[in-house]
XYZ file of C-alpha atoms in Angstrom:
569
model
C -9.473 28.607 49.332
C -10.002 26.778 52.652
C -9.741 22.798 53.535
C -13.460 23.337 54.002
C -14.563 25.320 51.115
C -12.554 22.755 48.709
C -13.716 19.895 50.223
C -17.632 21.105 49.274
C -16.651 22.004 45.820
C -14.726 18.611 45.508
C -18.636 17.079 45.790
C -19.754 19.605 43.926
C -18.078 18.896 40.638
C -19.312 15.849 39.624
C -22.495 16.532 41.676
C -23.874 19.502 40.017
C -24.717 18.456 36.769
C -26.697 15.494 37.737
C -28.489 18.076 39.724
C -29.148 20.241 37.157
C -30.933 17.046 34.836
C -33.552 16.778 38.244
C -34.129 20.350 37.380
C -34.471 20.267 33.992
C -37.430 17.330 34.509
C -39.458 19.759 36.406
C -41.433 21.912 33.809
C -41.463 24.821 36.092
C -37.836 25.535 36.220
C -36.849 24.041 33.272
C -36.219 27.221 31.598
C -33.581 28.380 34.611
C -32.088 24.895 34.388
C -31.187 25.022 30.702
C -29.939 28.764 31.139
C -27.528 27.182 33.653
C -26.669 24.181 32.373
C -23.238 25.783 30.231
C -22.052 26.971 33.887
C -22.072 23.023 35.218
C -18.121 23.061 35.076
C -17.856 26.388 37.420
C -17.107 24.067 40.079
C -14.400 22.680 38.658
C -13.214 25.105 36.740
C -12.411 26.992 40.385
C -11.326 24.027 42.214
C -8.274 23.555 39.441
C -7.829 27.416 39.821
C -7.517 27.463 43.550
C -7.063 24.252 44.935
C -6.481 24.018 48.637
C -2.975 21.429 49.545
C -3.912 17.718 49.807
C -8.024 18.496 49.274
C -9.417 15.329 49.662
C -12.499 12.967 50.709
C -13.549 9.770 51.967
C -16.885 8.590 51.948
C -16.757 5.073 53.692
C -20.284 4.997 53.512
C -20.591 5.197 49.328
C -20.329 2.071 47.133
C -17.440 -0.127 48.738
C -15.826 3.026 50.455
C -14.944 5.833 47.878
C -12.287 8.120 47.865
C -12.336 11.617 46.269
C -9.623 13.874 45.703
C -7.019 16.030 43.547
C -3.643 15.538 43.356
C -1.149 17.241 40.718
C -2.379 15.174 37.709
C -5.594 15.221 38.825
C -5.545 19.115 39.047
C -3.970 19.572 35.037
C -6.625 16.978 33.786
C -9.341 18.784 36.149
C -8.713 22.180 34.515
C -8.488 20.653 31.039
C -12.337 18.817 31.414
C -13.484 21.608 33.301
C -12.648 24.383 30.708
C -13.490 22.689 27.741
C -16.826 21.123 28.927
C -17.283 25.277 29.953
C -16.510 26.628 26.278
C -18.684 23.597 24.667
C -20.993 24.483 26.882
C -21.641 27.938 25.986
C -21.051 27.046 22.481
C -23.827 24.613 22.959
C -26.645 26.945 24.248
C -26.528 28.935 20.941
C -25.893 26.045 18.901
C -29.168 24.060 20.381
C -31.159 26.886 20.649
C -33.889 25.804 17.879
C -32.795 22.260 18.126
C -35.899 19.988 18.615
C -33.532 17.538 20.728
C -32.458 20.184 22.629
C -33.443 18.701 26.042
C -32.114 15.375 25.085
C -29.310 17.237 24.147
C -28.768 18.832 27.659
C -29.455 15.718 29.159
C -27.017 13.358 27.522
C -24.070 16.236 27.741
C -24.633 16.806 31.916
C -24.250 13.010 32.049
C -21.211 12.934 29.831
C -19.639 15.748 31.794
C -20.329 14.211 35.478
C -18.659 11.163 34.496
C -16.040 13.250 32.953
C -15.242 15.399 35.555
C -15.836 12.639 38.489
C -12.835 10.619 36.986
C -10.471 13.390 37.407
C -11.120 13.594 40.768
C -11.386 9.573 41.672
C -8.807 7.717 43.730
C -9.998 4.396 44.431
C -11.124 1.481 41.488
C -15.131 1.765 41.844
C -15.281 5.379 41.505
C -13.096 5.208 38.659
C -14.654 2.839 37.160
C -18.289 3.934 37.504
C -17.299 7.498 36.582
C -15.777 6.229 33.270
C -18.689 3.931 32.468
C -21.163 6.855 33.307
C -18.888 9.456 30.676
C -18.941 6.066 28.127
C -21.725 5.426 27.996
C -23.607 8.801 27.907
C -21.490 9.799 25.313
C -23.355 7.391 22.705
C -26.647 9.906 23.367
C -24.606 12.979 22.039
C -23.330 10.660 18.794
C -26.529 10.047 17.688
C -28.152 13.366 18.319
C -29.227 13.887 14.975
C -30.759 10.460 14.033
C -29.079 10.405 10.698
C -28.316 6.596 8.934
C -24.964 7.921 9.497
C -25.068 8.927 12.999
C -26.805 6.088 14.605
C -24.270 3.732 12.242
C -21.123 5.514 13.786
C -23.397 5.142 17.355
C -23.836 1.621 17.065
C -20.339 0.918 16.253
C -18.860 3.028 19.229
C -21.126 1.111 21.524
C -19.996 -2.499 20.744
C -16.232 -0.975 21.837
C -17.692 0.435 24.949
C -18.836 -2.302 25.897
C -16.145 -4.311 25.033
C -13.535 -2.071 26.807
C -15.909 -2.059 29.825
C -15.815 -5.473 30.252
C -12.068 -5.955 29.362
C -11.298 -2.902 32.154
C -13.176 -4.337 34.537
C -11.606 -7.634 33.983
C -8.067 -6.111 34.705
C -9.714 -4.460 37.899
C -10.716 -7.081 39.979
C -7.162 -9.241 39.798
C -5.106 -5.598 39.922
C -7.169 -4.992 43.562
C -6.864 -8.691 45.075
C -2.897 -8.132 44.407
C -2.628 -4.898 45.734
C -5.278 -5.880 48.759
C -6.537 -2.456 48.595
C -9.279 -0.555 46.065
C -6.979 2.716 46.207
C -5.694 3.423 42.429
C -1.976 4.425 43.876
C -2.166 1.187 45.606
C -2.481 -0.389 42.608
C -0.058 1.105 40.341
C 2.667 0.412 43.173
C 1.746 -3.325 43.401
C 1.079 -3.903 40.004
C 4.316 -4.688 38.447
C 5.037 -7.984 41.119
C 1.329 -9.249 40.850
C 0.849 -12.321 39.380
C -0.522 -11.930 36.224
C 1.329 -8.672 35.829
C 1.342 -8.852 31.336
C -2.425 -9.904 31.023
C -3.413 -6.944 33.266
C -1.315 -4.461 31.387
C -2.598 -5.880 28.391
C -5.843 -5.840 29.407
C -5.990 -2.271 30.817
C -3.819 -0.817 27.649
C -7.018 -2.201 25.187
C -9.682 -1.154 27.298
C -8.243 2.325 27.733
C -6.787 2.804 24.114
C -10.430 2.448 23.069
C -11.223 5.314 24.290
C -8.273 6.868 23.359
C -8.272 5.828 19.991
C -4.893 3.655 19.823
C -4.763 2.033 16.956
C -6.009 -0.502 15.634
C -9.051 -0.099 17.933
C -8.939 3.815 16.875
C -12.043 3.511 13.853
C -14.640 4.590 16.271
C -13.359 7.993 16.245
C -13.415 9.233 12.874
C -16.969 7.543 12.626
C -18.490 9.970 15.931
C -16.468 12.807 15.756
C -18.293 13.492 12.142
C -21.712 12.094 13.481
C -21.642 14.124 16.552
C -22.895 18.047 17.184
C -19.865 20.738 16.999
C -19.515 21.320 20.889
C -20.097 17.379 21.371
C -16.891 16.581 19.189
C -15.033 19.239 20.831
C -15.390 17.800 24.114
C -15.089 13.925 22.747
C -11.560 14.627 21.814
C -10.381 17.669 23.854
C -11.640 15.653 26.923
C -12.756 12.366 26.687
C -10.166 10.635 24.684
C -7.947 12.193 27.875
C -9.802 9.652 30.239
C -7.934 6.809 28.837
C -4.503 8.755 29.276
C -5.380 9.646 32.405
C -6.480 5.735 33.214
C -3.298 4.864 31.895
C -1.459 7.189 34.831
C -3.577 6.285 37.221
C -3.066 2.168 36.586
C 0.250 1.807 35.084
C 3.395 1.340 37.723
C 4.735 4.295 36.716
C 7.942 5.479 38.812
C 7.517 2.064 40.433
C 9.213 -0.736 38.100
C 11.567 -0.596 34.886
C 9.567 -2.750 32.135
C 11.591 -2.280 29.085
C 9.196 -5.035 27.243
C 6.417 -2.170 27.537
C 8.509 0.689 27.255
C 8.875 -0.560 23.575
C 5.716 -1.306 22.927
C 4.242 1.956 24.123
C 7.282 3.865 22.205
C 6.039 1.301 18.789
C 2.179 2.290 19.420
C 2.815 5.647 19.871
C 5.263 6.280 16.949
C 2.690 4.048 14.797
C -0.058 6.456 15.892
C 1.628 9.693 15.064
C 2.472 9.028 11.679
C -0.632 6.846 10.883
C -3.271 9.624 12.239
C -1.662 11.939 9.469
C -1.558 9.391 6.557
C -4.893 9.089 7.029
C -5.683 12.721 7.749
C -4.495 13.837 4.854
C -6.799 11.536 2.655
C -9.969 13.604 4.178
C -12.098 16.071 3.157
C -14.207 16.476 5.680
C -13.106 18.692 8.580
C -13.989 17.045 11.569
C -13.345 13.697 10.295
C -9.815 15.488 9.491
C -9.223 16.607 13.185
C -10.051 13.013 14.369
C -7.161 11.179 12.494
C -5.244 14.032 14.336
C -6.427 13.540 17.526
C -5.451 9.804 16.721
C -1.670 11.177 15.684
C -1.549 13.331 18.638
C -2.325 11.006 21.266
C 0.985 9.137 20.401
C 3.366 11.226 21.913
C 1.828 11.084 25.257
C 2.062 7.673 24.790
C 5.566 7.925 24.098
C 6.208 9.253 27.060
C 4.090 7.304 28.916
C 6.761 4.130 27.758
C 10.240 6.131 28.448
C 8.836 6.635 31.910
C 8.387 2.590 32.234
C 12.334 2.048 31.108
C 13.396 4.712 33.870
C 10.890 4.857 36.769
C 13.560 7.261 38.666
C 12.508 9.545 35.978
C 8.598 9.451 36.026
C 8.152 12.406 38.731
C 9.799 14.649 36.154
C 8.229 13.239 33.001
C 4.744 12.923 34.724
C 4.202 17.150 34.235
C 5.651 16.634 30.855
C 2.714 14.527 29.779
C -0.012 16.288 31.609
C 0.986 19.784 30.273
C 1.072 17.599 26.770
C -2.681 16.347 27.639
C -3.734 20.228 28.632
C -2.123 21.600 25.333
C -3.414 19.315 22.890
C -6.758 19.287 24.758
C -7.430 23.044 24.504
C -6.297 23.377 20.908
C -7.890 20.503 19.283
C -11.050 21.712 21.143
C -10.523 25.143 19.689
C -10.551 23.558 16.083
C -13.378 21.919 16.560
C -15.554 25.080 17.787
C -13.723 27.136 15.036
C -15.025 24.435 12.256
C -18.717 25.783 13.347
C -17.059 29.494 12.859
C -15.997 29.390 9.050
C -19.576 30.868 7.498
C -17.009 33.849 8.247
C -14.531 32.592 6.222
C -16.041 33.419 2.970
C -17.648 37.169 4.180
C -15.829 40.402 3.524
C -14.616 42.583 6.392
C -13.101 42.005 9.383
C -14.629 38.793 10.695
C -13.167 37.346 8.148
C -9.509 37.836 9.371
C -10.792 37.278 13.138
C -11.911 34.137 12.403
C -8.947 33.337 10.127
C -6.348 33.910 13.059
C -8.728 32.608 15.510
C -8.295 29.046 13.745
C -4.717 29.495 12.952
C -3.776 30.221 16.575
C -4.630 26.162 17.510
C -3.683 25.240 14.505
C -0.178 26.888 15.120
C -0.022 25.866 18.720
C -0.854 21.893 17.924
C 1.999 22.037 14.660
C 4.807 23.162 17.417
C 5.064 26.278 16.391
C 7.904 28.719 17.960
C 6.446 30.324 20.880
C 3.512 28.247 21.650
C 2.120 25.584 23.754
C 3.029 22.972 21.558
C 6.340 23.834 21.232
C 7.322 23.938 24.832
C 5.679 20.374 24.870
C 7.516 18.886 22.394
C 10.564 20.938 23.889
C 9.949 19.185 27.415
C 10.197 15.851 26.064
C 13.293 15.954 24.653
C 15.402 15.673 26.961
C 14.102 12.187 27.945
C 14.585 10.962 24.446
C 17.642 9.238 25.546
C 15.972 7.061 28.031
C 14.641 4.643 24.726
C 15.270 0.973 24.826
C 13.716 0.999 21.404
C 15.470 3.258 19.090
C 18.714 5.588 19.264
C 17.994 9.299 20.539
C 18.708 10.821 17.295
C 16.819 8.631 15.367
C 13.908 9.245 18.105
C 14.253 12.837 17.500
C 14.383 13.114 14.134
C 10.968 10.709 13.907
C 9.398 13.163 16.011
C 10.497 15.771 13.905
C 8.965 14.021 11.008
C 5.570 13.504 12.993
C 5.695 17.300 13.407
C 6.084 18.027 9.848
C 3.209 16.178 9.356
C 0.932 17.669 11.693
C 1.671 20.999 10.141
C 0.598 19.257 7.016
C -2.408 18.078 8.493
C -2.913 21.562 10.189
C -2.511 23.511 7.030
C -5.320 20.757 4.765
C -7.492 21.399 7.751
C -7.673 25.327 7.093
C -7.687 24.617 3.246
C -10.501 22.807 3.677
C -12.720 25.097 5.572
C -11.664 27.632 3.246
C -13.365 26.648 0.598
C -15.928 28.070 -1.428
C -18.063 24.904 0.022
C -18.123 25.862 3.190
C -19.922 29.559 2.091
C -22.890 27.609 3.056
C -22.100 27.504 6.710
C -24.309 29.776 9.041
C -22.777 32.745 10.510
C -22.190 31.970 13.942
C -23.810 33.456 16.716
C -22.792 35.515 19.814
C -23.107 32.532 22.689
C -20.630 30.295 19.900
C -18.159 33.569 19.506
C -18.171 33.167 23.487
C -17.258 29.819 23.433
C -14.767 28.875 21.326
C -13.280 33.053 22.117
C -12.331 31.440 25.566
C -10.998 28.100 24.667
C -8.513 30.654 22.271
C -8.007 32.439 25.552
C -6.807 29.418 27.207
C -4.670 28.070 24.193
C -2.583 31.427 24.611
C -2.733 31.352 28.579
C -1.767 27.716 28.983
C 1.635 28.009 29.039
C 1.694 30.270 32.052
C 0.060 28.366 33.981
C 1.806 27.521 37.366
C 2.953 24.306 38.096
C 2.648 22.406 34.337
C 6.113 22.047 34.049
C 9.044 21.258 36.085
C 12.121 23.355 36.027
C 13.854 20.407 34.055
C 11.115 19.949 31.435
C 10.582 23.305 30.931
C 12.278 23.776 27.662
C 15.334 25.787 29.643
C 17.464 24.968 26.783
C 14.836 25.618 23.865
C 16.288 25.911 20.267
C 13.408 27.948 18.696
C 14.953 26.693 15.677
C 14.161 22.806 16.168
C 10.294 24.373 16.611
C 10.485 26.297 13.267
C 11.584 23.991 10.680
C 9.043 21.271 10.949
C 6.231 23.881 10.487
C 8.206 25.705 7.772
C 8.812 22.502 6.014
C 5.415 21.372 6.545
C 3.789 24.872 5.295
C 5.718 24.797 1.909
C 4.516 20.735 1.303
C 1.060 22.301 1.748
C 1.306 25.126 -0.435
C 3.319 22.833 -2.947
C 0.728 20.066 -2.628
C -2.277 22.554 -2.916
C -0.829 23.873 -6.145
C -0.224 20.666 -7.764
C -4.099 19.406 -6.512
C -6.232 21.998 -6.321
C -8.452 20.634 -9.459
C -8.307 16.940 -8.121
C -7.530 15.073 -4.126
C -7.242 11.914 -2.836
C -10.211 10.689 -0.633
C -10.576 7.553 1.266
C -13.387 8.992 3.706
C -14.035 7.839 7.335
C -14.354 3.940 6.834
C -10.819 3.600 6.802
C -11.161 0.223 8.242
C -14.096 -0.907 6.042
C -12.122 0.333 2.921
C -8.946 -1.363 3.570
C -10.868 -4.849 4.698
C -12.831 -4.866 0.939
C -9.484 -3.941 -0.479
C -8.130 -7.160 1.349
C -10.907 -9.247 0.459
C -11.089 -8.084 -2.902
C -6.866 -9.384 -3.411
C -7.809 -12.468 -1.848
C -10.260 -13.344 -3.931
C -8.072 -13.020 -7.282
C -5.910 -15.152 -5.538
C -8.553 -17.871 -5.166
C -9.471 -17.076 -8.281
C -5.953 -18.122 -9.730
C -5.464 -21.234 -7.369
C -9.028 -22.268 -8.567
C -10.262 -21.703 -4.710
C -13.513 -20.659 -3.147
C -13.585 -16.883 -3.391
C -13.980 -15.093 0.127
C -17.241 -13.498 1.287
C -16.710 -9.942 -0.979
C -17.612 -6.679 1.590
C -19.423 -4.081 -0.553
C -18.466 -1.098 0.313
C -20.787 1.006 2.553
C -21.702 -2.797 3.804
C -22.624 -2.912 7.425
C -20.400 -5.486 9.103
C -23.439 -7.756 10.919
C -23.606 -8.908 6.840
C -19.931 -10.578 7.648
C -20.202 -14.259 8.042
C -18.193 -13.716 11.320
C -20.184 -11.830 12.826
C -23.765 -13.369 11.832
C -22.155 -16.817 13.348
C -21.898 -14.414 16.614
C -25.112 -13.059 16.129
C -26.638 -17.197 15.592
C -24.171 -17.658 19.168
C -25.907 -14.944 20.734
C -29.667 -15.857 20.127
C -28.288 -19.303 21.798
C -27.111 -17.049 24.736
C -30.248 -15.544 25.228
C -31.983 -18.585 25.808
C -32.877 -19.159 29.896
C -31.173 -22.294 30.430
C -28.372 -21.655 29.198
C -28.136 -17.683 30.695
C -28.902 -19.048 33.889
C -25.861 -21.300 33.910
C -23.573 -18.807 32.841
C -24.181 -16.304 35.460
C -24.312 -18.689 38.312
C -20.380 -20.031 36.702
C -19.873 -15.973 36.335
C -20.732 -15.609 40.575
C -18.726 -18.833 41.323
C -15.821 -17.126 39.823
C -16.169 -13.743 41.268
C -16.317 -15.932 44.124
C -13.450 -17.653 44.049
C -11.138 -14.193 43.066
C-alpha cells in the first residue's frame, strides 16, 4: 500500500463511522447507512493488514496540534479493534434486526467504535484523550440498550467510574506534558520516570486506566455491563475496550526507559491478585456472560504481569513489548468469540449436526484462552516465560508455578462456562441466524489464524523452546476438577451472582454489627441486599455536598480557583 493511500485510510478509520451516524439521520439513505454500518472497521481492518513503513499524520491545525499514526503496537491493537468491532458488527445487524432501538443501537456502537479505533492510532495526549472519552462514554448507550431495572442500574454504576477515571486521567495528563514539554505520548513515557511528581502520576494513570480495564478493586463495573449489555456489545466491551486501558498503560508508562522495581512489584501483586481472583469469582456464576467477565478480569493480569517485569528490566521491554501485544490480540479474539458463541447455544440442545458445529465452535476459544497445546494461548503463555526471571517480587519457579495454577483455573472457568450453556436452560435460546453464524464464524477464523500472523512475536518470545507438555497439564488438570466437580454438584452450585462487591460489603456490615452488638455499640447502617448504594449514609452525605455544589455562588468560585490553577500549571 502506498505512503499516500495509508495516509487517507489512517483518517479514514476513525472518520468513517461518525460519517456513517450523518447518514443514518437522513431518512432517505438511512436504509443504505444501516446496511453499511457492520463494514465501519474495513478501514482499519486493511490498514493493520497492509500498513505502509512509518504511516503517519500531523494535523497542526486540529485541537492543540494532533498527531496520527501506527506504529508496531499500534498496528496489533489496530487489527484486534478493527476485527472484532467487524465480527460484532455483522453479528449485530441480525441480532438488531427487529429491535425497536435499533437506530439507537447503531448510533451508540459507531460512536463506541470511532473512539475505539481513533485511540489505536493516537500519538499525542489530546487525541488520546478525547478518543478514549468519546469510546467511554458512548459505551454507557450500548449498556443500557434494553432499559431493564437491571441494565440502567449496571449503566449508572459504570458511569460514576467513567467519570471518575476521566477526571483522574486527565489529572495525570496535564503534569505528565508540562514535564515532558511536549503533548507527544512517546515524549511522555521517556520523561516520565525523572518528572517531579513521578509516583502520583503513575498512580494516577494506573486507576484511571485499570477502570477500564477492570483491575481490581475498581473491576465491579464489569460483571454488572457485560450481563446488561446486547451479545455483540459485550463482545466488543471486553475483546476491545477493556484493551484501551492496556494499551494506555503502553503508551504512558516509561517502559524501556527507567528500572522501577517499587512498580514492578506492584504490577506483578495486581496482576497475580487478578488472575486468581477473576476465577474465584467465576466459578461462583451461573450466568454466562457474567461468567466470561470475571475471566476477562483474570485474564487481564498477565498482561499486567508483564507490563511490571518490563519496569524491573527496561533493556528488556523491546522484546517483551510483542509478548504483551500478541497476549492482548489472543485473549481479545477468543474472549470475543465466547461471547458471540453464548448467542449461538439454541444449537446446543438440537439434534444433528449444528449441534457439534456449534459445540467445537465454542470449545476452540475456550481451548485457545485455557493454554491449550497448539494454540494461541499457549504460545502466549510460552513467550512469557522466559522473562519470568526478571521478578523482583517472587522467585522464577515460584512465578511459574503460580501461573501454572492461574491456568488450571482458567480451564476450570473455561470448562463451567460450556457446562453452563449446556444446559437444558438454555433450550430456550433462539436459533441463531445467518448474519450471527457470519460473525462470530470469522472471529473463530481469526482465533485459529492469529498465531501466524507476521510480526506478533519476536524470535526470542516465540516459544522456540516450547514444552508442549507445560501447555497440557494445566488444562488436563483443570478438565478432570471440572468433570469431578460437575459430578459431585450437578443437583446443587454455589452462587454469589454479579454484586460481588455489594454481597461481600452486607457480609461485612452484617459481622460488624454482631460485634457492636456484643460491645453494646451502635450497630452500623445494615445494606440489604439488592440495596442501591445512594441509600449508604456515605454517599447521601455526598449527595447533601453536591446539592451545596450546585448552588451559583459557590460553582462560580470553584471554577474560577479550577482556571487559576490550570493557570498556574
Amino acid at each position: 500500500m502506498s505512503a499516500t493511500v495509508s495516509t487517507a485510510m489512517l483518517l479514514l478509520v476513525p472518520v468513517f463511522p461518525l460519517l456513517l451516524i450523518g447518514a443514518l439521520t437522513v431518512t432517505r439513505v438511512r436504509h443504505m447507512a444501516l446496511a453499511m454500518c457492520p463494514l465501519a472497521p474495513l478501514p482499519g481492518l486493511v490498514l493493520a493488514l497492509f500498513p505502509a513503513a512509518n504511516v503517519s499524520v500531523a494535523m497542526p491545525w486540529l485541537l492543540v496540534g494532533s498527531h496520527w499514526g501506527m506504529d508496531h503496537t499500534g498496528q496489533i491493537f489496530l487489527l484486534l479493534t478493527a476485527l472484532l468491532w467487524l465480527a460484532a458488527g455483522i453479528y449485530a445487524r441480525s441480532y438488531t434486526r427487529n429491535s425497536p432501538q435499533r437506530l439507537r443501537f447503531w448510533i451508540f456502537f459507531l460512536l463506541c467504535m470511532s473512539g475505539n479505533l481513533g485511540l489505536t492510532l493516537a500519538l499525542d495526549m489530546i487525541s488520546f484523550y478525547l478518543f478514549f472519552t468519546l469510546m467511554s462514554f458512548a459505551a454507557y448507550g450500548l449498556i443500557i440498550h434494553d432499559n431493564t431495572p437491571f441494565a440502567l442500574r449496571a449503566g449508572r454504576i459504570y458511569l460514576w467510574l467513567v467519570i471518575l477515571g476521566e477526571v483522574l486521567l486527565f489529572a495525570a495528563l496535564l503534569p505528565a506534558a508540562r514535564a515532558a514539554d511536549s503533548l507527544l505520548l512517546r515524549d511522555v513515557a521517556a520523561t516520565l520516570a525523572n518528572a517531579e511528581g513521578m509516583n502520583l502520576i503513575l498512580a494516577l494513570l494506573l486507576v484511571a486506566l485499570g477502570i477500564k480495564m477492570g483491575a481490581v478493586p475498581l473491576h465491579f463495573w464489569l460483571p454488572l455491563a457485560h450481563p446488561a449489555a446486547p451479545i455483540p456489545a459485550s463482545a466488543v466491551l471486553s475483546g476491545a475496550m477493556i484493551k484501551a486501558g492496556l494499551l494506555g498503560l503502553l503508551r504512558l508508562f516509561p517502559l524501556g526507559f527507567a528500572t522501577l522495581p517499587g512498580w514492578s512489584a506492584t504490577l506483578l501483586s495486581l496482576g497475580l491478585l487478578m488472575a486468581f481472583f477473576g476465577v474465584l469469582m467465576g466459578l461462583l456464576q451461573k450466568q454466562p456472560k457474567t461468567l466470561l467477565a470475571y475471566s476477562s478480569i483474570s485474564q487481564i493480569g498477565f498482561p499486567l504481569m508483564a507490563i511490571g517485569l518490563g519496569l524491573a528490566a527496561p533493556q528488556q521491554w523491546p522484546l517483551l513489548a510483542p509478548v504483551v501485544g500478541f497476549y492482548a490480540l489472543h485473549h481479545g479474539l477468543a474472549k470475543g468469540a465466547l461471547f458471540l458463541g453464548v448467542g449461538m447455544t439454541g444449537h446446543l440442545n438440537s439434534p444433528g449436526l449444528m449441534r457439534h458445529v456449534t459445540l467445537a465452535g465454542l470449545m476452540l476459544p475456550a481451548l485457545a484462552l485455557a493454554g491449550a497445546p497448539f494454540t494461541s494461548g499457549a504460545l502466549a503463555k510460552a513467550g512469557l516465560k522466559p522473562f519470568l526471571m526478571l521478578s523482583p517480587l517472587l522467585d522464577e519457579s515460584l512465578l511459574t508455578l503460580l501461573l501454572g495454577g492461574a491456568a488450571v483455573g482458567t480451564t476450570l472457568l473455561m470448562g463451567r462456562l460450556l457446562l453452563i450453556l449446556w444446559s437444558p436452560a438454555r433450550a430456550a435460546v433462539k436459533a441463531a441466524t445467518s448474519g450471527m453464524w457470519g460473525g462470530w464464524s470469522l472471529l473463530l477464523l481469526a482465533v485459529v489464524l492469529v498465531s501466524s500472523y507476521p510480526g506478533v512475536l519476536t524470535s526470542s518470545a516465540a516459544g522456540a523452546d516450547l514444552k508442549w507438555i507445560d501447555a497440557l497439564w494445566p488444562v488436563a488438570g483443570g478438565a478432570i476438577i471440572t468433570l469431578l466437580g460437575w459430578y459431585s454438584t450437578r443437583k446443587r452450585g454455589a452462587h454469589l451472582g454479579a454484586k460481588d462487591l455489594d454481597v461481600l460489603l452486607d457480609a461485612l456490615l452484617r459481622r460488624l454489627a454482631n460485634l457492636a452488638a456484643a460491645l453494646k455499640l451502635p450497630p452500623p447502617p445494615r445494606l440489604p441486599r439488592g440495596a442501591r448504594w445512594q441509600n449508604l449514609p456515605l454517599l447521601l452525605l455526598l449527595q447533601d455536598s453536591e446539592q451545596q455544589l450546585r448552588q451559583l455562588s459557590v460553582a462560580g468560585v470553584m471554577f474560577i480557583l479550577l482556571l487559576l490553577a490550570l493557570l498556574l500549571l
